[in-house]
PDB file of C-alpha atoms (C1' of nucleotides) in Angstrom:
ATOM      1  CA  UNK A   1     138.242  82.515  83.070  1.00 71.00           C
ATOM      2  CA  UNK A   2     137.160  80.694  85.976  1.00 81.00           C
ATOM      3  CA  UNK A   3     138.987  77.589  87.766  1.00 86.00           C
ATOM      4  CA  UNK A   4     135.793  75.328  86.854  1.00 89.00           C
ATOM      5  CA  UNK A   5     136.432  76.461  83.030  1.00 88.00           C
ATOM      6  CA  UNK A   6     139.793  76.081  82.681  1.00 88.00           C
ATOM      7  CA  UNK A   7     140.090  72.318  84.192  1.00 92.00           C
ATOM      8  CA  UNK A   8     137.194  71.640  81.609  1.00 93.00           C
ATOM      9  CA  UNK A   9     138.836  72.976  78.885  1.00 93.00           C
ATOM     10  CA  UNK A  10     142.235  71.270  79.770  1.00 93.00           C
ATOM     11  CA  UNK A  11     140.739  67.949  80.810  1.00 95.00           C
ATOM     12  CA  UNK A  12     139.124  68.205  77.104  1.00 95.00           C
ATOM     13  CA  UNK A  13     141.454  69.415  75.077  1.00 94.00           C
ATOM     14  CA  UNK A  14     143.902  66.284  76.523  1.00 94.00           C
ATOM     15  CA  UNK A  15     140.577  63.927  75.439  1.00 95.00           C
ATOM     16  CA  UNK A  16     139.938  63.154  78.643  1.00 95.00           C
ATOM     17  CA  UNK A  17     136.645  62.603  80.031  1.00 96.00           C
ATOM     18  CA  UNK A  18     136.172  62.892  83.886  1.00 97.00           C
ATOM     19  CA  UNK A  19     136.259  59.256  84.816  1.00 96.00           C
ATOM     20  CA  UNK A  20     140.429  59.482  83.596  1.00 96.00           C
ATOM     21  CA  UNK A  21     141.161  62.802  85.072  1.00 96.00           C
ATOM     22  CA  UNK A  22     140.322  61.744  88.494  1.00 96.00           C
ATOM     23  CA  UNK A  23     141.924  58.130  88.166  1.00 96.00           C
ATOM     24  CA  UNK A  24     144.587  60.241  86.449  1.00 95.00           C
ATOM     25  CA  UNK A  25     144.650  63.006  89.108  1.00 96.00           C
ATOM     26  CA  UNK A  26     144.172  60.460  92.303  1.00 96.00           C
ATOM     27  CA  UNK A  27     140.844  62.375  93.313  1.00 96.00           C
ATOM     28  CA  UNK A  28     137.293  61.136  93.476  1.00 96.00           C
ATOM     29  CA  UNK A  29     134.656  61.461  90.340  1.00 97.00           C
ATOM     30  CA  UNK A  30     132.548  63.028  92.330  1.00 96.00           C
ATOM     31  CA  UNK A  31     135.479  65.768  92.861  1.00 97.00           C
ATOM     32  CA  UNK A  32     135.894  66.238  89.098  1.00 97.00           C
ATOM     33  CA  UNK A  33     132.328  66.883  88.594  1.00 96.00           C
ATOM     34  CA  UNK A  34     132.317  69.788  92.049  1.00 96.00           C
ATOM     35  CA  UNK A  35     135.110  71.359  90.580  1.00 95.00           C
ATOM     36  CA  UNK A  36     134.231  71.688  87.033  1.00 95.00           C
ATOM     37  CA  UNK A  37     130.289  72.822  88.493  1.00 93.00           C
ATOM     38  CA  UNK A  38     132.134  75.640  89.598  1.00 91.00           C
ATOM     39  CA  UNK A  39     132.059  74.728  93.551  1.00 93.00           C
ATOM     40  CA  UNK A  40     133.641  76.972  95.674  1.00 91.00           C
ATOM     41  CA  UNK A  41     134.278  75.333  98.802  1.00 94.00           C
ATOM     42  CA  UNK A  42     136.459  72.392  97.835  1.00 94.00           C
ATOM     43  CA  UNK A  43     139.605  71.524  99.205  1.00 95.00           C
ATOM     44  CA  UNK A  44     142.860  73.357  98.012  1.00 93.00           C
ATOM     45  CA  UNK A  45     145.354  70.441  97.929  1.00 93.00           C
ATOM     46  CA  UNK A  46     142.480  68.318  96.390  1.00 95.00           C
ATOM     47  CA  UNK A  47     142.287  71.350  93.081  1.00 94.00           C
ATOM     48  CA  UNK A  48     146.343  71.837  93.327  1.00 92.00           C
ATOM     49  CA  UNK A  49     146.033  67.556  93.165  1.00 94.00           C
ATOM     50  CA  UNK A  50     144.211  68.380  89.863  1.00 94.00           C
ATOM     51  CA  UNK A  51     145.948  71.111  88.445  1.00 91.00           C
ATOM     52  CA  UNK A  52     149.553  69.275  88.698  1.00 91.00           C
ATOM     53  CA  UNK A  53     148.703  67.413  85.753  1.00 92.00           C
ATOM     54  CA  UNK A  54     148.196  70.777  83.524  1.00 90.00           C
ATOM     55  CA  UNK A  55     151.498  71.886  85.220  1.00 86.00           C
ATOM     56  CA  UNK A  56     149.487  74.646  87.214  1.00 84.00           C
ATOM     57  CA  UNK A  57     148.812  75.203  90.875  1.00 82.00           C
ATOM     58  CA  UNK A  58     146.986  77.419  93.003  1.00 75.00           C
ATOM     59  CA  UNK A  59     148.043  78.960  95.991  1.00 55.00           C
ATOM     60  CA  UNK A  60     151.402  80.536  94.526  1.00 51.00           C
ATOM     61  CA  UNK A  61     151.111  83.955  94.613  1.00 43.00           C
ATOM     62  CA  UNK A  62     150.957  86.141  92.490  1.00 44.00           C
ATOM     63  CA  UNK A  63     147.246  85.819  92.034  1.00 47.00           C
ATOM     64  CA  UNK A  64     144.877  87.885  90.167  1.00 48.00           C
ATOM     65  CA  UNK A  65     143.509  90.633  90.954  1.00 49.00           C
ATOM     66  CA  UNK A  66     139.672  90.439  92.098  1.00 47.00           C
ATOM     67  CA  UNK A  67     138.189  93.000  90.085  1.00 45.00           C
ATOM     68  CA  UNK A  68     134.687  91.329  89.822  1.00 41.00           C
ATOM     69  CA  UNK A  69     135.391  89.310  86.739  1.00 38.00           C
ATOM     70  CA  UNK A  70     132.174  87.563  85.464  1.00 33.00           C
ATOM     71  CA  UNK A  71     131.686  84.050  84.359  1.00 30.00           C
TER      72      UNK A  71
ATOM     73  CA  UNK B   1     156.360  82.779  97.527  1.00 73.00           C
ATOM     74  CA  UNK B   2     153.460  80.390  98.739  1.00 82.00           C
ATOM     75  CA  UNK B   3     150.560  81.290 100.010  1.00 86.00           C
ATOM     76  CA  UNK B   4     150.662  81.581 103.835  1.00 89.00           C
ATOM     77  CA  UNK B   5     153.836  83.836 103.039  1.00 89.00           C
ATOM     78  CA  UNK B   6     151.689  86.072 101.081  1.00 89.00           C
ATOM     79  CA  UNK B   7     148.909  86.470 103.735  1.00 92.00           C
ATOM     80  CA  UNK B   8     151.470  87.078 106.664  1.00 94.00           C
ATOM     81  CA  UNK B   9     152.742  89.767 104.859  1.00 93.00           C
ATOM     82  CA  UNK B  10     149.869  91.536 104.008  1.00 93.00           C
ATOM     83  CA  UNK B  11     148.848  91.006 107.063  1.00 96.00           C
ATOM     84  CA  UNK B  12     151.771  92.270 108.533  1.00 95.00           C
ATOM     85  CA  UNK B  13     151.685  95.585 106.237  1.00 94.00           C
ATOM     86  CA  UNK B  14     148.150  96.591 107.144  1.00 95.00           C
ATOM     87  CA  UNK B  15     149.706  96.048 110.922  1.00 95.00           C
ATOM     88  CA  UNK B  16     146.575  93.889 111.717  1.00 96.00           C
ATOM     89  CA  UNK B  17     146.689  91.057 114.110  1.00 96.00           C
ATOM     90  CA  UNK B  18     145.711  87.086 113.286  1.00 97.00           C
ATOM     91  CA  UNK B  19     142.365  87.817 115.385  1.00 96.00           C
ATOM     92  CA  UNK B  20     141.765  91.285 113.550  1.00 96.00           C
ATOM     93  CA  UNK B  21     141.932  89.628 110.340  1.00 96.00           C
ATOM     94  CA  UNK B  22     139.741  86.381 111.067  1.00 96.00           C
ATOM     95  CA  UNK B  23     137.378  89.303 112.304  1.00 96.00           C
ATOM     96  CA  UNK B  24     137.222  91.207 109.221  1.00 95.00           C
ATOM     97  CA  UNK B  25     137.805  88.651 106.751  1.00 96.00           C
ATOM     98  CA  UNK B  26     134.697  86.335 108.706  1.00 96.00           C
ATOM     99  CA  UNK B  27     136.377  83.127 109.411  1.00 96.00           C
ATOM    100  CA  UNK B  28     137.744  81.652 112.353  1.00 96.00           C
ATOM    101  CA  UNK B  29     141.445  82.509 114.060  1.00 97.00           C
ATOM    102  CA  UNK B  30     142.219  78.684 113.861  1.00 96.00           C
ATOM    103  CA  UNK B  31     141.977  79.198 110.076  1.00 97.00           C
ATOM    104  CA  UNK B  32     143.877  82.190 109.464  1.00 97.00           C
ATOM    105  CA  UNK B  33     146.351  80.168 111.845  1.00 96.00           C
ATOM    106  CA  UNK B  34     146.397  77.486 109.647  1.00 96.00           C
ATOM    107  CA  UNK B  35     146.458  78.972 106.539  1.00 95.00           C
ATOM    108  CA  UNK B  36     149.682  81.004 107.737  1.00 95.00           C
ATOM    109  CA  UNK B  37     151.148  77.860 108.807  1.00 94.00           C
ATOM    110  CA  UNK B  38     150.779  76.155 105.266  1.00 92.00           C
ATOM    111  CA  UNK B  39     147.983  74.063 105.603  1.00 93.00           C
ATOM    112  CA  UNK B  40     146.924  72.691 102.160  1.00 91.00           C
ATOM    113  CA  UNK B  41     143.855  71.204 102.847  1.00 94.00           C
ATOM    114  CA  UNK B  42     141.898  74.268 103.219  1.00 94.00           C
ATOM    115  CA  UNK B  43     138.617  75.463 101.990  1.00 95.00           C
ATOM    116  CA  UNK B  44     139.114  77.238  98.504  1.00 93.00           C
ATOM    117  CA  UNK B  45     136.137  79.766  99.765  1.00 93.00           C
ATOM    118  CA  UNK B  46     137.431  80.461 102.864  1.00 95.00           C
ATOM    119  CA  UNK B  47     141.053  81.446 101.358  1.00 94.00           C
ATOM    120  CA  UNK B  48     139.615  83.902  98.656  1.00 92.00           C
ATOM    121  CA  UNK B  49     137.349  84.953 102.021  1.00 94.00           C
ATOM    122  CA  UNK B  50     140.529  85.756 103.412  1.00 94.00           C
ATOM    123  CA  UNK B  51     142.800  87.234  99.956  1.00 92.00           C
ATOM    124  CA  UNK B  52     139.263  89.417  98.980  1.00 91.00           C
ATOM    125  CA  UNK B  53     140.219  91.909 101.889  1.00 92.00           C
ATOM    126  CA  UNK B  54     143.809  92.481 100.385  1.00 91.00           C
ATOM    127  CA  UNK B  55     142.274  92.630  96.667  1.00 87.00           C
ATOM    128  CA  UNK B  56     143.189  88.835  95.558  1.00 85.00           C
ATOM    129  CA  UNK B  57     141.487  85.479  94.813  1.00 82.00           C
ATOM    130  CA  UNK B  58     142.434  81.932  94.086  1.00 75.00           C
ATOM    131  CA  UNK B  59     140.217  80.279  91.520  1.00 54.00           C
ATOM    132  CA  UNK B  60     140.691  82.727  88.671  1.00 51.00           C
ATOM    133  CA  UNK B  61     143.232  81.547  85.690  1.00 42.00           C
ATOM    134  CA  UNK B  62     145.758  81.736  84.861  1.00 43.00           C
ATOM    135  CA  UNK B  63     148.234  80.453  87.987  1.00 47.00           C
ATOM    136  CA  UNK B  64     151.626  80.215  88.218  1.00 48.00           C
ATOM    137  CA  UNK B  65     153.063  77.493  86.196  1.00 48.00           C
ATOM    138  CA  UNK B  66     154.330  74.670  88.747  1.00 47.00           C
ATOM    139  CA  UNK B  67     158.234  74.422  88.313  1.00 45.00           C
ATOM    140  CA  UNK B  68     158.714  72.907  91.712  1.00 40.00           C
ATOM    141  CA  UNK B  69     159.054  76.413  92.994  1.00 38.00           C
ATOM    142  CA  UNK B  70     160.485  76.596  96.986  1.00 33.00           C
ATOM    143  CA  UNK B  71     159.380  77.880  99.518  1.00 30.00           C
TER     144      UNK B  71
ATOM    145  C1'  DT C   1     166.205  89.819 132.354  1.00 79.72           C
ATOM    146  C1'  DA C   2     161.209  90.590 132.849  1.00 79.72           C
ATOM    147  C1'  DC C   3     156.790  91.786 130.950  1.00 79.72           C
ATOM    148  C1'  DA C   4     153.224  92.238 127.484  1.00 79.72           C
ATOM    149  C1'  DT C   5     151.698  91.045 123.101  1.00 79.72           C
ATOM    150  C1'  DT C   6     151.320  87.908 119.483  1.00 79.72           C
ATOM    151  C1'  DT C   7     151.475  83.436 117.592  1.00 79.72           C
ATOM    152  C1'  DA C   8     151.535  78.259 117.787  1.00 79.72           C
ATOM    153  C1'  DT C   9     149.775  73.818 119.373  1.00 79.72           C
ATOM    154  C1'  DA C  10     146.138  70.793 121.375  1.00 79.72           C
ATOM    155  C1'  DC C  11     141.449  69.362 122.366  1.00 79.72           C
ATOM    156  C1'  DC C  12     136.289  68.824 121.441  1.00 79.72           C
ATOM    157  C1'  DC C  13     132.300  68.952 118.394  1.00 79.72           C
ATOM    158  C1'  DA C  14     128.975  70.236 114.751  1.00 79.72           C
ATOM    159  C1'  DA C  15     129.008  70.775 109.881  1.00 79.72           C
ATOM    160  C1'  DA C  16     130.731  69.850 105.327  1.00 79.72           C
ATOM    161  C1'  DC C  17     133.719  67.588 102.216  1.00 79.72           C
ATOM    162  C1'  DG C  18     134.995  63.751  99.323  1.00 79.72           C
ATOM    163  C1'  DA C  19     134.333  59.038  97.841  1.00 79.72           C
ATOM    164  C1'  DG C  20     131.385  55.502  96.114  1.00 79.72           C
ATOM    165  C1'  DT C  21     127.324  54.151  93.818  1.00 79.72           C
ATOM    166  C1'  DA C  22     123.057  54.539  91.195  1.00 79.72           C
ATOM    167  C1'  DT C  23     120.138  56.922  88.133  1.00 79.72           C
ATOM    168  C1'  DA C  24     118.781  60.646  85.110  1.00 79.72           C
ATOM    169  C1'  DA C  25     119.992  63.924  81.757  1.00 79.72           C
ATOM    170  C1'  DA C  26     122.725  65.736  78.048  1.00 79.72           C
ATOM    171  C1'  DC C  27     125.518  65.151  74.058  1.00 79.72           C
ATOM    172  C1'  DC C  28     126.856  63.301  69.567  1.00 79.72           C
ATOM    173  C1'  DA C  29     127.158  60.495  65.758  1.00 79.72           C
ATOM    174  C1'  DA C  30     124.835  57.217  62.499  1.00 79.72           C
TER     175       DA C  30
ATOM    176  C1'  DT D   1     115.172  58.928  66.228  1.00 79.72           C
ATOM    177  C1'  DT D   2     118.070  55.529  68.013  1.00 79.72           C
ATOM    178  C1'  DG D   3     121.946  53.952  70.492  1.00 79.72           C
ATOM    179  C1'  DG D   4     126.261  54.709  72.967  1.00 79.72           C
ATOM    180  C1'  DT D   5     129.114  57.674  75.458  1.00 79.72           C
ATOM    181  C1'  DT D   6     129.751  61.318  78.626  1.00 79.72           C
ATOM    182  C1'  DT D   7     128.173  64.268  82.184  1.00 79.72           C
ATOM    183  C1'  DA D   8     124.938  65.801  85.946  1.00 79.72           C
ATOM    184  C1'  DT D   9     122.177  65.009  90.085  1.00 79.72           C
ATOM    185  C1'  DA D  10     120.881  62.377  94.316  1.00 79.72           C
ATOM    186  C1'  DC D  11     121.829  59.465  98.271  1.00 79.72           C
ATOM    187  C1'  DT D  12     124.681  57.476 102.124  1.00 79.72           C
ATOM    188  C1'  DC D  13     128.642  57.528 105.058  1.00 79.72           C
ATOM    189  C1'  DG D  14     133.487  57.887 106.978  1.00 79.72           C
ATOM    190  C1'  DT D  15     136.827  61.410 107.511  1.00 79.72           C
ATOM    191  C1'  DT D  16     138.310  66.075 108.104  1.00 79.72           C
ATOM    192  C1'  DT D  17     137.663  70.775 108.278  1.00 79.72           C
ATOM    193  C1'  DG D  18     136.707  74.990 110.842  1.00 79.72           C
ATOM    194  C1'  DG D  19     135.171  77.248 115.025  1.00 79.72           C
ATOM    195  C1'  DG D  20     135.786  77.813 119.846  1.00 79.72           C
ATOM    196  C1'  DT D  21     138.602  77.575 123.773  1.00 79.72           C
ATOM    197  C1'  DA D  22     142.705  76.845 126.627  1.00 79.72           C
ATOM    198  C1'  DT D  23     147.533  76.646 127.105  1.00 79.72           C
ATOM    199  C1'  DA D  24     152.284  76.858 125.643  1.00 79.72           C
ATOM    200  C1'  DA D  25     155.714  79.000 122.889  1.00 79.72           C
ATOM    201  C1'  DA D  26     157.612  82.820 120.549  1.00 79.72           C
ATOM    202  C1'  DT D  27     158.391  87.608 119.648  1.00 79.72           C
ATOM    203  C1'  DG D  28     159.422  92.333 120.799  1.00 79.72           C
ATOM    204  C1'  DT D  29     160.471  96.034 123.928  1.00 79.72           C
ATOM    205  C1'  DA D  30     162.079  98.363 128.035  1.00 79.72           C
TER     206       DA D  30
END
DNA sequence: TACATTTATACCCAAACGAGTATAAACCAA
DNA sequence: TTGGTTTATACTCGTTTGGGTATAAATGTA
């Protein structure tokens, strides 16, 4: 399960489409759309921003271990 | 435990320096610094740069519920 | 204390993010 | 297929990151 999948799946199973998450989550569209592509290189407070509304967040350890998982 | 706690220590345990590890992990010091510091707006890729070397990544679900959790 | 090592803060600058907008593509139901 | 909604891609631009460097502060040891 990757970060890009599980904010899709969230944002979707709450019957939001990506327009309300980011008004909902304070971030840009544009953000939404990076982060459920799967891009790697976006901010951490920006996903955390994101996550809140799930009641996740990342950067608390522990993490998981990187053992190549695909997809 | 948050995230800059987590790399210090590791850090720490493999008895490598701030410099040592920007050098192997491929970033610069004045990231390592600030992720150590508690920085939240950092690049996700450059963090799991960082966590690969100690076997770790961000970005892979599930995280840590969020119950306001200190420190 | 004094010294050496390590870490923290400050500055400058190129590169990249994130936001906004517009348009194209994909999806889904009728 | 058609039409309407949702999502993806492209472009421009202000702001901020991250790297490099220098200096100050902190830490640890004798």
């Amino acid at each position: 399960m990757t970060l890009s999948k599980f904010i899709k799946e969230k944002r979707k199973s709450t019957g939001l489409t990506q327009p309300e998450l980011a008004e909902k989550a304070g971030v840009g569209l544009r953000f939404i759309r990076d982060l459920e592509q799967g891009k790697e290189s976006l901010r951490l407070d920006k996903v955390n921003q994101v996550l809140k509304l799930f009641g996740f967040k990342v950067g608390a350890i522990p993490l998981i271990k990187d053992e190549n998982e695909k997809s």
